[in-house]
Amino acid sequence: MAEPSSTAATAATAATAATAATAATASTADPPAPVTKSWADEADEETNNTSTAESESSSINLEALTIDDKEKNSSKFLDDPDDSNIQAVTSGDTPYTSAARFEDLSLSPELLKGLYVEMKFEKPSKIQAISLPMILSPPHRDLIAQAHNGSGKTTCFVLGMLSRVDPKVQAPQALCVCPTRELAIQNVEVLRRMGKYTGIASECLVRLDRDAVHVSKRAPIMAQVVIGTPGTIKKFISFKKLGTSRLKILVFDEADQMLAQEGFRDDSLKIMKDIEKDNKKCQVLLFSATFNDTVKNFISRTVKMDHNKLFVKKEELSLDAVKQYKVYCPDELAKIDVIKDYIFEIGENVGQTIIFMATRDSARLLHQALVNLGYEVTSIQGSLSNEERDKVVKEFKDGLTQVLISTDILARGFDQQQVNLVINYNLPNKHSLRDEPDYEVYLHRVGRAGRFGRKGAVFNLICDENDERLMSKIENHFGTCVTEVRAQSVEEYKAALKEAGLLQ
DNA sequence: AAAAAAG
């Protein structure tokens, strides 16, 4: 199946390039849109306590956002009962109209062409329809936005950056901070594709190679959009190679991790403060699939008082499209047997697989063990060199490798549509508490499968009481049932994958 | 006890 890879998802796969191209040039009435897939962008009840931070906030329903659906009765978008559950809290009295079409967003023709021709998008996904008007219309309020994995968050902020930047001004006007090198590179690639016809320049600021020119000897950045990781961005700002005075928009991808105490909080706050020094009105966008209550609380005090926000209920985040299984293994060593004897036996035909590991060493060792047994697998973890990391990711994205062993370096944001199977070799747990799961990491790992609303499956390998405790806590937290697979025959696994919709 | 970035 020939499909565009590494794109943020929208509901628009079905569009052919031909019809999309016509739509890009003619802003006349669109043909009736096909039925939109439901993206499980869902409701939230938890936001009632967070809205106390701003007394003038008004909570609005999606129905209230739909003003002209009589005219666009072809669009089931905002009326779809499964799909009308994002909780939007807007600040002040600025009215926002959900964008049923990209044409509703006053985008430049060049940007529309990028969306239709290069990205082959047809119309905004749920989160895009709601968040883009908030991002793009004055007074450009800060935004905290949560949306389901694979629902098109990247497009929201990439489009926001491309749209707000003035291509005639040769200075950084949009900055995006990401937790990993891989995610920064992926986001830049999306931005370059989407902005292909705009003439907007971009620069990716990630850890430099040892033999690279030192920052102090570099020319200042002229590119309008800069995407990178915290350390390198801080470095460029402190060496005055990244000017902050012209920045109009600052994005934190995986914002909960970027602003978590145990994450990148210090770096992120430093970057925010550096920008504030000479720039009072830079719009801040915070995007993630997950915001636990602690970080949500901190974040709402970090952004400007009059921010907008979009939240999803945690029970609704667990992916209906991805079927979750648990496999009881007698001991740690038996996990390798489960992988080679069962999962590899049937996994070849179901697309690509990512195996998540707890540590760099265990990733390296499992890789070695499987290679010694004659299996073709690759692995990635933070102790590899830049070149090795880039090579492993590229090979996987190009479909040259089928099985990738990874630490949580790829747990968030990594977008490869052909990944249908995720193996949790270990369940993720909080670093301080061995018997407390890291629900956010679990959700992000699971979200590597089932991109774009596709089918997917997760096998959680379980071998002791602690694993069982973690598993049941995860089930409770997301309100989902994780089905047991007995590690006794290939047939059991086949049945599981059939049930998940991955096998006929 | 760890992963991530980066020093």
Coordinates of N, CA, C and O in Angstrom, one line a residue, chain A residues 7-159:
Chain A
T7 N 3.7 11.5 8.5 CA 2.9 12.7 8.5 C 2.1 12.7 9.7 O 1.7 11.7 10.3
A8 N 1.7 13.9 10.1 CA 0.7 14.0 11.2 C -0.6 13.5 10.6 O -0.9 13.8 9.4
A9 N -1.4 12.9 11.4 CA -2.6 12.4 10.8 C -3.7 13.4 10.7 O -3.9 14.3 11.5
T10 N -4.5 13.3 9.7 CA -5.8 14.0 9.6 C -6.8 13.0 9.2 O -6.4 11.9 8.9
A11 N -8.0 13.4 9.1 CA -9.0 12.5 8.7 C -9.1 12.4 7.2 O -10.1 11.9 6.6
A12 N -8.1 12.8 6.5 CA -8.2 13.1 5.1 C -7.5 12.1 4.2 O -7.2 12.4 3.1
T13 N -7.2 10.9 4.7 CA -6.5 10.0 3.8 C -7.1 9.7 2.5 O -6.4 9.5 1.5
A14 N -8.4 9.6 2.5 CA -9.1 9.2 1.3 C -8.9 10.1 0.1 O -9.1 9.7 -1.1
A15 N -8.6 11.3 0.3 CA -8.5 12.3 -0.7 C -7.5 11.9 -1.8 O -6.4 11.5 -1.5
T16 N -7.8 12.0 -3.0 CA -6.8 11.8 -4.1 C -6.1 13.1 -4.3 O -6.6 14.2 -4.1
A17 N -4.9 13.0 -4.8 CA -4.2 14.2 -5.1 C -4.9 15.1 -6.1 O -4.9 16.3 -6.0
A18 N -5.6 14.5 -7.0 CA -6.3 15.2 -8.1 C -7.4 16.1 -7.5 O -7.4 17.3 -7.8
T19 N -8.3 15.5 -6.8 CA -9.4 16.3 -6.2 C -8.8 17.4 -5.3 O -9.3 18.5 -5.2
A20 N -7.8 17.0 -4.5 CA -7.3 17.9 -3.5 C -6.7 19.1 -4.3 O -6.8 20.2 -3.8
A21 N -6.0 18.9 -5.4 CA -5.3 19.9 -6.1 C -6.4 20.9 -6.6 O -6.2 22.1 -6.6
T22 N -7.5 20.4 -7.1 CA -8.6 21.3 -7.5 C -9.1 22.1 -6.4 O -9.2 23.3 -6.5
A23 N -9.3 21.5 -5.3 CA -9.8 22.2 -4.1 C -8.9 23.3 -3.7 O -9.3 24.4 -3.2
A24 N -7.6 23.1 -3.9 CA -6.6 24.1 -3.5 C -6.7 25.4 -4.3 O -6.5 26.5 -3.8
T25 N -7.0 25.3 -5.6 CA -7.1 26.5 -6.4 C -8.4 27.1 -6.4 O -8.6 28.3 -6.5
A26 N -9.5 26.2 -6.3 CA -10.8 26.8 -6.4 C -11.4 26.8 -5.0 O -11.5 25.8 -4.3
S27 N -11.7 28.0 -4.5 CA -12.2 28.1 -3.2 C -13.8 28.1 -3.2 O -14.4 28.6 -2.3
T28 N -14.3 27.6 -4.3 CA -15.8 27.5 -4.4 C -16.3 26.4 -3.6 O -15.5 25.7 -2.9
A29 N -17.6 26.1 -3.7 CA -18.2 25.1 -2.8 C -17.5 23.7 -3.1 O -17.2 23.3 -4.2
D30 N -17.1 23.1 -2.0 CA -16.5 21.8 -2.0 C -17.5 20.7 -2.3 O -18.7 20.9 -2.0
P31 N -17.1 19.6 -2.9 CA -18.0 18.5 -3.1 C -18.2 17.9 -1.7 O -17.5 18.2 -0.8
P32 N -19.3 17.2 -1.6 CA -19.6 16.6 -0.3 C -18.5 15.8 0.3 O -17.9 15.0 -0.5
A33 N -18.1 16.0 1.5 CA -17.0 15.3 2.1 C -17.4 13.9 2.4 O -18.5 13.7 2.8
P34 N -16.5 13.0 2.3 CA -16.8 11.6 2.7 C -16.9 11.6 4.3 O -16.5 12.5 4.9
V35 N -17.5 10.5 4.7 CA -17.7 10.5 6.2 C -16.4 10.4 6.9 O -15.5 9.8 6.5
T36 N -16.3 11.2 7.9 CA -15.0 11.4 8.6 C -14.9 10.3 9.6 O -15.8 10.0 10.3
K37 N -13.6 9.9 9.7 CA -13.3 8.9 10.7 C -13.3 9.6 12.1 O -13.0 10.7 12.3
S38 N -13.8 8.8 13.1 CA -13.8 9.3 14.4 C -12.4 9.2 15.1 O -11.8 8.1 15.0
W39 N -11.9 10.2 15.6 CA -10.6 10.2 16.1 C -10.5 10.1 17.6 O -9.4 10.2 18.2
A40 N -11.6 9.7 18.3 CA -11.5 9.5 19.7 C -10.9 10.7 20.4 O -10.2 10.6 21.4
D41 N -11.1 11.9 19.9 CA -10.8 13.1 20.6 C -12.0 13.4 21.5 O -13.0 13.8 21.0
E42 N -11.8 13.1 22.8 CA -13.0 13.0 23.6 C -13.2 14.0 24.7 O -12.4 14.9 24.9
A43 N -14.2 13.8 25.4 CA -14.6 14.8 26.5 C -13.7 14.7 27.7 O -12.9 13.8 27.9
D44 N -13.9 15.7 28.5 CA -13.2 15.7 29.8 C -14.0 16.3 30.8 O -14.7 17.3 30.7
E45 N -14.0 15.6 32.0 CA -14.7 16.2 33.1 C -13.8 16.8 34.1 O -14.2 17.5 35.0
E46 N -12.5 16.6 33.9 CA -11.5 17.0 34.9 C -11.2 18.5 34.8 O -10.6 19.0 35.7
T47 N -11.6 19.1 33.7 CA -11.2 20.5 33.6 C -11.9 21.4 34.4 O -11.6 22.6 34.5
N48 N -13.0 21.0 35.1 CA -13.7 21.9 35.9 C -12.9 22.5 37.1 O -13.1 23.6 37.4
N49 N -11.9 21.7 37.5 CA -11.1 22.3 38.6 C -10.0 23.2 38.0 O -9.6 24.2 38.7
T50 N -9.5 22.9 36.8 CA -8.4 23.7 36.3 C -8.9 25.1 35.9 O -8.1 26.0 35.8
S51 N -10.2 25.2 35.6 CA -10.7 26.5 35.1 C -10.8 27.6 36.2 O -11.1 28.7 35.9
T52 N -10.5 27.2 37.4 CA -10.6 28.1 38.5 C -9.5 29.2 38.4 O -9.6 30.3 38.9
A53 N -8.4 28.8 37.6 CA -7.3 29.7 37.5 C -7.7 31.1 36.8 O -7.1 32.1 37.1
E54 N -8.7 31.0 36.0 CA -9.1 32.2 35.4 C -10.7 32.4 35.5 O -11.4 31.6 35.0
S55 N -11.0 33.4 36.2 CA -12.4 33.5 36.5 C -13.3 33.9 35.3 O -14.5 33.6 35.3
E56 N -12.7 34.6 34.3 CA -13.5 35.0 33.2 C -13.7 33.9 32.2 O -14.3 34.1 31.1
S57 N -13.1 32.7 32.4 CA -13.2 31.7 31.4 C -14.6 31.2 31.2 O -15.4 31.2 32.2
S58 N -14.9 30.9 30.0 CA -16.2 30.3 29.8 C -16.1 29.0 29.1 O -15.3 28.8 28.2
S59 N -16.8 28.0 29.6 CA -16.7 26.7 29.0 C -17.7 26.5 27.9 O -18.9 26.9 28.1
I60 N -17.3 26.0 26.8 CA -18.2 26.0 25.7 C -18.3 24.6 25.1 O -17.3 23.8 25.1
N61 N -19.4 24.2 24.5 CA -19.5 22.9 23.9 C -19.1 23.0 22.4 O -19.0 24.1 21.9
L62 N -18.8 21.9 21.9 CA -18.5 21.9 20.5 C -19.7 22.3 19.7 O -19.5 23.0 18.7
E63 N -20.9 22.0 20.1 CA -22.0 22.4 19.4 C -22.0 23.9 19.2 O -22.4 24.5 18.2
A64 N -21.6 24.6 20.2 CA -21.5 26.0 20.2 C -20.5 26.5 19.2 O -20.6 27.6 18.7
L65 N -19.5 25.7 18.9 CA -18.5 26.1 17.9 C -19.0 25.9 16.5 O -18.5 26.5 15.6
T66 N -20.0 25.1 16.3 CA -20.5 24.9 15.0 C -21.6 26.0 14.6 O -22.7 25.9 15.1
I67 N -21.2 26.9 13.9 CA -22.1 28.0 13.6 C -22.8 27.8 12.3 O -24.0 28.1 12.1
D68 N -22.1 27.3 11.3 CA -22.7 27.3 10.0 C -22.8 25.9 9.4 O -22.5 25.6 8.2
D69 N -23.1 24.9 10.2 CA -23.2 23.6 9.7 C -24.4 23.3 8.8 O -24.5 22.3 8.1
K70 N -25.3 24.3 8.8 CA -26.4 24.1 7.8 C -25.8 24.3 6.4 O -26.2 23.5 5.5
E71 N -25.0 25.2 6.2 CA -24.4 25.5 4.9 C -23.5 24.3 4.5 O -23.4 23.9 3.4
K72 N -22.8 23.7 5.5 CA -21.9 22.6 5.3 C -22.4 21.3 5.7 O -21.8 20.6 6.5
N73 N -23.7 21.1 5.4 CA -24.3 19.9 5.9 C -23.7 18.6 5.4 O -24.0 17.5 5.9
S74 N -22.7 18.7 4.5 CA -22.0 17.6 4.0 C -21.1 17.1 5.1 O -20.7 15.9 5.2
S75 N -20.7 18.0 6.0 CA -19.8 17.6 7.1 C -20.4 17.1 8.3 O -21.2 17.8 9.0
K76 N -20.1 15.8 8.6 CA -20.7 15.2 9.8 C -19.7 15.5 11.0 O -19.9 15.1 12.1
F77 N -18.7 16.3 10.7 CA -17.6 16.4 11.5 C -17.9 16.7 13.0 O -17.6 16.0 13.9
L78 N -18.7 17.8 13.2 CA -18.9 18.2 14.5 C -20.2 17.6 15.2 O -20.4 17.8 16.3
D79 N -20.9 16.9 14.4 CA -22.2 16.3 14.9 C -22.0 14.9 15.2 O -22.8 14.3 15.9
D80 N -20.9 14.3 14.7 CA -20.7 12.9 15.0 C -20.6 12.7 16.5 O -19.8 13.2 17.2
P81 N -21.5 11.8 17.1 CA -21.6 11.7 18.5 C -20.3 11.2 19.1 O -19.9 11.5 20.2
D82 N -19.6 10.3 18.4 CA -18.3 9.8 18.9 C -17.2 10.8 18.9 O -16.2 10.7 19.5
D83 N -17.5 11.9 18.2 CA -16.4 12.8 17.9 C -16.6 14.2 18.5 O -15.8 15.1 18.1
S84 N -17.5 14.3 19.3 CA -17.9 15.7 19.8 C -17.5 15.9 21.2 O -18.2 16.5 22.0
N85 N -16.3 15.3 21.6 CA -16.1 15.3 23.0 C -14.8 16.0 23.5 O -14.4 15.8 24.6
I86 N -14.3 16.9 22.7 CA -13.2 17.7 23.2 C -13.8 18.8 24.1 O -14.7 19.4 23.7
Q87 N -13.2 18.9 25.2 CA -13.6 20.0 26.1 C -12.8 21.2 25.9 O -11.6 21.2 26.0
A88 N -13.5 22.2 25.4 CA -12.8 23.5 25.0 C -13.1 24.5 26.1 O -14.3 24.7 26.4
V89 N -12.1 25.2 26.6 CA -12.3 26.3 27.5 C -11.6 27.5 26.9 O -10.4 27.5 26.9
T90 N -12.4 28.4 26.5 CA -11.8 29.6 25.9 C -11.8 30.8 26.9 O -12.6 30.8 27.8
S91 N -10.9 31.7 26.7 CA -10.8 32.8 27.6 C -11.4 34.0 27.0 O -11.3 34.3 25.8
G92 N -11.9 34.8 27.9 CA -12.5 36.1 27.4 C -13.7 35.9 26.5 O -14.3 34.8 26.5
D93 N -14.0 36.8 25.6 CA -15.1 36.7 24.8 C -14.8 36.6 23.3 O -15.6 36.8 22.4
T94 N -13.6 36.2 23.0 CA -13.2 36.0 21.6 C -14.0 34.8 21.1 O -13.9 33.7 21.6
P95 N -14.8 35.0 20.0 CA -15.5 33.9 19.5 C -14.6 33.1 18.5 O -13.9 33.7 17.7
Y96 N -14.7 31.8 18.6 CA -13.9 31.0 17.6 C -14.9 30.1 16.9 O -15.8 29.4 17.5
T97 N -14.7 30.0 15.6 CA -15.5 29.2 14.8 C -14.7 28.0 14.3 O -13.6 28.2 13.8
S98 N -15.2 26.8 14.6 CA -14.4 25.6 14.2 C -14.3 25.6 12.7 O -15.2 26.0 11.9
A99 N -13.1 25.2 12.2 CA -12.8 25.2 10.8 C -13.2 23.9 10.1 O -12.5 22.9 10.4
A100 N -14.2 23.9 9.4 CA -14.6 22.7 8.7 C -13.7 22.4 7.5 O -13.4 21.3 7.1
R101 N -13.1 23.5 6.9 CA -12.2 23.3 5.8 C -11.0 24.1 6.1 O -11.0 25.1 6.8
F102 N -9.9 23.8 5.4 CA -8.7 24.6 5.6 C -8.9 26.0 5.0 O -8.2 26.9 5.4
E103 N -9.8 26.1 4.0 CA -10.1 27.4 3.4 C -10.6 28.4 4.5 O -10.5 29.6 4.3
D104 N -11.2 27.8 5.5 CA -11.8 28.7 6.5 C -10.7 29.4 7.4 O -11.1 30.2 8.3
L105 N -9.5 29.1 7.2 CA -8.4 29.6 8.1 C -7.6 30.7 7.6 O -6.6 31.1 8.1
S106 N -8.0 31.3 6.4 CA -7.3 32.4 5.8 C -5.8 32.1 5.6 O -4.9 32.9 5.9
L107 N -5.5 30.9 5.2 CA -4.1 30.5 4.9 C -3.7 31.0 3.6 O -4.5 31.2 2.7
S108 N -2.4 31.1 3.4 CA -1.9 31.6 2.1 C -2.1 30.5 1.0 O -2.2 29.3 1.4
P109 N -2.3 30.8 -0.2 CA -2.5 29.8 -1.3 C -1.3 28.8 -1.3 O -1.5 27.6 -1.6
E110 N -0.1 29.3 -1.0 CA 1.0 28.4 -1.0 C 0.9 27.3 0.1 O 1.3 26.2 -0.1
L111 N 0.4 27.8 1.2 CA 0.3 26.8 2.3 C -0.8 25.8 2.1 O -0.7 24.6 2.3
L112 N -1.9 26.3 1.5 CA -3.0 25.4 1.1 C -2.6 24.4 0.1 O -2.9 23.2 0.2
K113 N -1.7 24.8 -0.8 CA -1.2 23.9 -1.8 C -0.4 22.8 -1.1 O -0.5 21.6 -1.4
G114 N 0.4 23.2 -0.1 CA 1.2 22.3 0.6 C 0.3 21.2 1.3 O 0.6 20.0 1.3
L115 N -0.8 21.7 1.9 CA -1.7 20.8 2.6 C -2.3 19.8 1.7 O -2.4 18.6 2.0
Y116 N -2.8 20.3 0.5 CA -3.5 19.4 -0.4 C -2.6 18.6 -1.3 O -2.8 17.4 -1.4
V117 N -1.6 19.2 -1.9 CA -0.8 18.5 -2.9 C 0.3 17.7 -2.2 O 0.4 16.5 -2.5
E118 N 1.0 18.3 -1.3 CA 2.2 17.6 -0.7 C 1.7 16.7 0.4 O 2.1 15.5 0.4
M119 N 0.9 17.2 1.3 CA 0.5 16.3 2.4 C -0.7 15.5 2.1 O -1.0 14.5 2.8
K120 N -1.4 15.8 1.0 CA -2.6 15.1 0.6 C -3.7 15.1 1.7 O -4.4 14.1 1.9
F121 N -3.8 16.1 2.4 CA -4.8 16.3 3.4 C -6.1 16.8 2.7 O -6.0 17.4 1.7
E122 N -7.2 16.4 3.2 CA -8.4 16.9 2.6 C -9.1 17.9 3.4 O -9.6 18.9 2.9
K123 N -9.2 17.7 4.7 CA -9.8 18.7 5.6 C -9.3 18.5 7.0 O -8.7 17.5 7.3
P124 N -9.5 19.5 7.8 CA -8.9 19.4 9.2 C -9.5 18.3 10.0 O -10.7 17.9 9.9
S125 N -8.6 17.6 10.8 CA -9.1 16.6 11.7 C -9.8 17.4 12.9 O -9.8 18.6 12.9
K126 N -10.3 16.6 13.8 CA -11.1 17.2 14.9 C -10.3 18.2 15.6 O -10.7 19.4 15.8
I127 N -9.1 17.8 16.1 CA -8.3 18.7 16.9 C -7.8 19.9 16.1 O -7.7 21.1 16.6
Q128 N -7.6 19.7 14.8 CA -7.2 20.8 14.0 C -8.3 21.8 13.8 O -8.1 23.0 13.8
A129 N -9.5 21.3 13.6 CA -10.7 22.2 13.3 C -10.9 23.1 14.5 O -11.3 24.3 14.3
I130 N -10.7 22.6 15.7 CA -10.9 23.4 16.9 C -9.8 24.3 17.2 O -9.9 25.4 17.6
S131 N -8.5 23.7 17.2 CA -7.4 24.5 17.7 C -6.9 25.5 16.7 O -6.4 26.6 17.2
L132 N -7.0 25.2 15.4 CA -6.3 26.2 14.5 C -6.9 27.6 14.5 O -6.2 28.5 14.5
P133 N -8.3 27.7 14.6 CA -8.8 29.1 14.8 C -8.3 29.8 16.0 O -8.0 31.0 16.0
M134 N -8.1 29.0 17.1 CA -7.6 29.6 18.3 C -6.1 30.0 18.2 O -5.7 31.0 18.7
I135 N -5.4 29.2 17.4 CA -4.0 29.5 17.2 C -3.8 30.7 16.3 O -3.0 31.6 16.5
L136 N -4.6 30.8 15.2 CA -4.4 31.7 14.2 C -5.1 33.1 14.3 O -4.6 34.1 13.7
S137 N -6.2 33.1 15.1 CA -6.9 34.4 15.1 C -6.4 35.3 16.3 O -6.1 34.8 17.4
P138 N -6.3 36.6 16.0 CA -5.9 37.5 17.1 C -6.9 37.4 18.2 O -8.1 37.1 17.9
P139 N -6.5 37.6 19.4 CA -5.2 38.1 19.9 C -4.2 37.1 20.1 O -3.2 37.3 20.9
H140 N -4.2 36.0 19.4 CA -3.2 34.9 19.5 C -2.9 34.5 20.9 O -1.8 34.6 21.4
R141 N -3.9 34.1 21.6 CA -3.8 33.6 23.0 C -3.0 32.4 23.1 O -2.9 31.5 22.1
D142 N -2.3 32.2 24.2 CA -1.7 30.9 24.5 C -2.7 29.8 24.5 O -3.9 30.0 24.7
L143 N -2.2 28.6 24.2 CA -3.1 27.4 24.1 C -2.5 26.2 24.7 O -1.3 25.9 24.4
I144 N -3.2 25.5 25.5 CA -2.9 24.2 26.0 C -3.8 23.2 25.3 O -5.0 23.3 25.5
A145 N -3.2 22.3 24.6 CA -4.1 21.4 23.8 C -3.7 20.0 23.9 O -2.5 19.6 23.7
Q146 N -4.7 19.2 24.3 CA -4.5 17.7 24.4 C -5.3 17.0 23.3 O -6.4 17.4 23.0
A147 N -4.7 16.1 22.7 CA -5.4 15.3 21.7 C -4.8 13.9 21.6 O -3.6 13.7 21.9
H148 N -5.6 13.0 21.2 CA -5.3 11.6 21.0 C -4.0 11.4 20.2 O -3.8 12.2 19.3
N149 N -3.2 10.4 20.5 CA -2.1 10.0 19.7 C -2.6 9.8 18.3 O -3.6 9.2 18.0
G150 N -1.8 10.3 17.4 CA -2.1 10.1 15.9 C -3.3 10.8 15.4 O -3.8 10.5 14.4
S151 N -3.7 11.9 16.1 CA -4.9 12.6 15.7 C -4.5 13.9 14.9 O -5.4 14.6 14.5
G152 N -3.3 14.1 14.8 CA -2.9 15.3 14.0 C -2.4 16.5 14.7 O -2.6 17.6 14.3
K153 N -1.8 16.3 15.9 CA -1.3 17.4 16.7 C -0.2 18.2 15.9 O -0.2 19.4 15.9
T154 N 0.7 17.4 15.3 CA 1.8 18.0 14.7 C 1.3 19.0 13.6 O 1.9 20.1 13.5
T155 N 0.3 18.6 12.9 CA -0.2 19.6 11.9 C -0.7 20.8 12.5 O -0.5 21.9 11.9
C156 N -1.3 20.7 13.7 CA -1.8 22.0 14.3 C -0.7 23.0 14.5 O -0.8 24.1 14.2
F157 N 0.4 22.5 15.2 CA 1.4 23.6 15.5 C 2.3 23.9 14.3 O 2.8 25.0 14.2
V158 N 2.5 22.9 13.4 CA 3.3 23.2 12.2 C 2.6 24.2 11.3 O 3.2 25.2 10.8
L159 N 1.3 24.0 11.1 CA 0.5 24.9 10.4 C 0.5 26.3 11.1 O 0.6 27.3 10.4

